[in-house]
Every structure is written in structure tokens, then in C-alpha cells.
XYZ file of C-alpha atoms in Angstrom:
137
model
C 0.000 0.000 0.000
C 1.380 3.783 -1.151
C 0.137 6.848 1.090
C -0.303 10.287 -0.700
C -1.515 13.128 1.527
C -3.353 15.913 0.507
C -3.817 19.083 2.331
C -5.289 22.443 2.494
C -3.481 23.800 4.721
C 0.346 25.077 3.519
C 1.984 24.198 7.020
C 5.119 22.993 6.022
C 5.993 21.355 9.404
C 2.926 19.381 8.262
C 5.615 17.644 5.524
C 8.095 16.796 7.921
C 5.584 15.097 10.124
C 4.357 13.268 7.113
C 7.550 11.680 6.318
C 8.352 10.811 9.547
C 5.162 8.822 9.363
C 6.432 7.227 6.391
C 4.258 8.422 3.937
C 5.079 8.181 0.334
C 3.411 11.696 -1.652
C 2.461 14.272 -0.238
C 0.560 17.174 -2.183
C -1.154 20.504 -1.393
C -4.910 20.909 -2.732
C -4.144 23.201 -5.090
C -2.695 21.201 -7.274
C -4.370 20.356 -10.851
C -6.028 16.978 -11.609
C -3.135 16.419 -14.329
C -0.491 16.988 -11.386
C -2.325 14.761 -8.568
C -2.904 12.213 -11.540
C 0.755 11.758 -12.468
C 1.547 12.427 -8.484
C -0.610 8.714 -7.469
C 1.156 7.203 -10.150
C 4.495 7.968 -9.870
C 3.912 7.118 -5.883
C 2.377 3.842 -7.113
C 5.547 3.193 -9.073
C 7.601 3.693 -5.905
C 8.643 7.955 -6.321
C 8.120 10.275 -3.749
C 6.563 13.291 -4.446
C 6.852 16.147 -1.768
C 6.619 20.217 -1.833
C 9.727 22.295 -1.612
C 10.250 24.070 1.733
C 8.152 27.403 1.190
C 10.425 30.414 1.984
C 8.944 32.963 4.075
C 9.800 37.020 4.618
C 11.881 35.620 7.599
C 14.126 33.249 5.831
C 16.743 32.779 3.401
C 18.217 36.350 2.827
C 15.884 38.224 5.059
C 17.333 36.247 7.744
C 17.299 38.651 10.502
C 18.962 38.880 13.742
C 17.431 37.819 17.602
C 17.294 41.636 18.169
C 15.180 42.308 15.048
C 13.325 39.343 15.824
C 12.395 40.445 19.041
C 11.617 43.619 17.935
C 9.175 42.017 15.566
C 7.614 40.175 18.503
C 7.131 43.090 20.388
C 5.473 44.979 17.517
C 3.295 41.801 17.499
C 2.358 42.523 21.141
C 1.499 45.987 19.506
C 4.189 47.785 22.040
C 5.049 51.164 21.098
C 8.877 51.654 19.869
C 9.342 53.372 22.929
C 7.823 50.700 25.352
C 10.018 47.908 23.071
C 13.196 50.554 23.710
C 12.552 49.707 27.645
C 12.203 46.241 27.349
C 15.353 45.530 25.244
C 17.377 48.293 26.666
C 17.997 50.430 23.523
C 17.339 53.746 22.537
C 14.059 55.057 20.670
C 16.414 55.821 17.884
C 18.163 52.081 17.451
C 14.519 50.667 17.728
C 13.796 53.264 14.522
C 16.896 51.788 12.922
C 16.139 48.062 13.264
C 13.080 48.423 12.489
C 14.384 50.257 8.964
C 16.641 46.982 8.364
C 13.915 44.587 9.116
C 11.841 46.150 6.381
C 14.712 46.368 4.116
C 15.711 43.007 4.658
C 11.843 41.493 4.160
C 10.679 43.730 1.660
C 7.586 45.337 3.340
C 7.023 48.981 3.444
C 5.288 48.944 6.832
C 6.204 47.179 10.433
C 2.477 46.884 10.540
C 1.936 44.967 7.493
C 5.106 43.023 8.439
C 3.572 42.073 12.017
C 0.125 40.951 10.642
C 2.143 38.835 8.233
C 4.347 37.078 10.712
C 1.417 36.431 13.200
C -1.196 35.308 10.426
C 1.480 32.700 9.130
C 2.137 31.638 12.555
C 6.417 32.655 12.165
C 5.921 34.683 15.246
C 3.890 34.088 18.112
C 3.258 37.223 20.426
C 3.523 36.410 24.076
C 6.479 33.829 23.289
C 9.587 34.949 24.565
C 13.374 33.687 22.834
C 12.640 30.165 24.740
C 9.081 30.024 23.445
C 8.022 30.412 26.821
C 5.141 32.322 27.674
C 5.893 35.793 28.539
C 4.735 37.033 32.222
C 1.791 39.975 31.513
């Protein structure tokens, strides 16, 4: 017997779980009927079909630093860049700054934008601290 998945939902941790269940294919719904087609019978043949890792505005070479990542998780917890300068002892003005490079390095034009992103796609969780611990509020 030859398992192909098919999902909905483009969680890529969902692949990784998949193969370390041992299944064979695994393919997202929006593929066409052509693709699925020749997908169960390559499987059948014994080929394993399975998505690239997707890259997201936090990977590859947006990669950004723990300080810019916390900053993004604090503008998650919709602090103020003041209120964020406290917390990770820095100045208003480096705050400014890494914020600057974190929308240079993702490509948005807004933190905002960038935040609603990050949480909606589930790359940053607000409350999680560096140990993805919940934080004390």
C-alpha cells in the first residue's frame, strides 16, 4: 500500500511530520487533476513526491537577527517603539533603525503589514519569549 496526503493547509511542518510517518506523496490541494494524476502514479511506481520548503519574509536572505526578531515580537504585542526601547534596553532611535533593516531586509514597506504577516502565518507568536516560553503579563 502507497500513502499520498493531501492538504489544504500550507503548514510545512505538516511535511516533515508526514515523512516521519512514512508516507510516500504528499501534495497541497491546489494542485491540478493532471499533477495529482501523475503524483498517485508515480507514488504507485515507488517515487516520492513532496513540496519544496516554502520560503517565508523571515528566511533565506531576510534572515534577521534575535534583536530584530524580538523587535518584531514586540510589535506583534502591539508595544510602542518606545515601550520595546525599555524592554530591550535600547534607545528610541536604534529601535527606529532596526526596524528600517527589518523592512529592508523582508521587503515590506510597513512594520504593521510586516507584524500581521508574521502572526497570520504563525512565524511569530506574540507572548512567546526567545525560549518560546510564555511571557509574564
Amino acid at each position: 500500500m502507497r500513502v499520498v496526503i493531501m492538504t489544504g493547509m500550507p503548514e510545512i511542518t505538516f511535511v516533515e511530520q508526514a515523512r516521519a510517518a512514512g508516507v510516500d506523496s504528499f501534495v497541497y490541494k491546489n494542485v491540478g487533476t493532471a499533477e495529482l494524476i501523475t503524483v498517485i502514479r508515480s507514488t504507485m511506481e515507488g517515487y516520492s513526491t513532496f513540496p519544496r520548503p516554502q520560503s517565508n519574509a523571515l528566511s533565506g536572505a531576510a534572515a534577521l537577527t534575535q534583536t530584530e526578531i524580538d523587535i518584531l515580537r514586540l510589535v506583534c504585542e502591539t508595544k510602542t517603539r518606545k515601550e520595546i526601547a525599555q524592554e530591550l534596553y535600547l534607545s528610541e532611535g536604534t529601535v527606529k533603525r532596526h526596524i528600517s533593516e527589518i523592512l529592508a531586509k523582508t521587503g515590506y514597506d510597513n512594520i504593521l503589514r510586516l507584524a500581521v504577516h508574521a502572526v497570520s502565518s504563525g512565524l511569530i507568536i506574540p507572548g512567546m519569549g526567545r525560549t518560546g516560553e510564555q511571557s509574564e503579563e
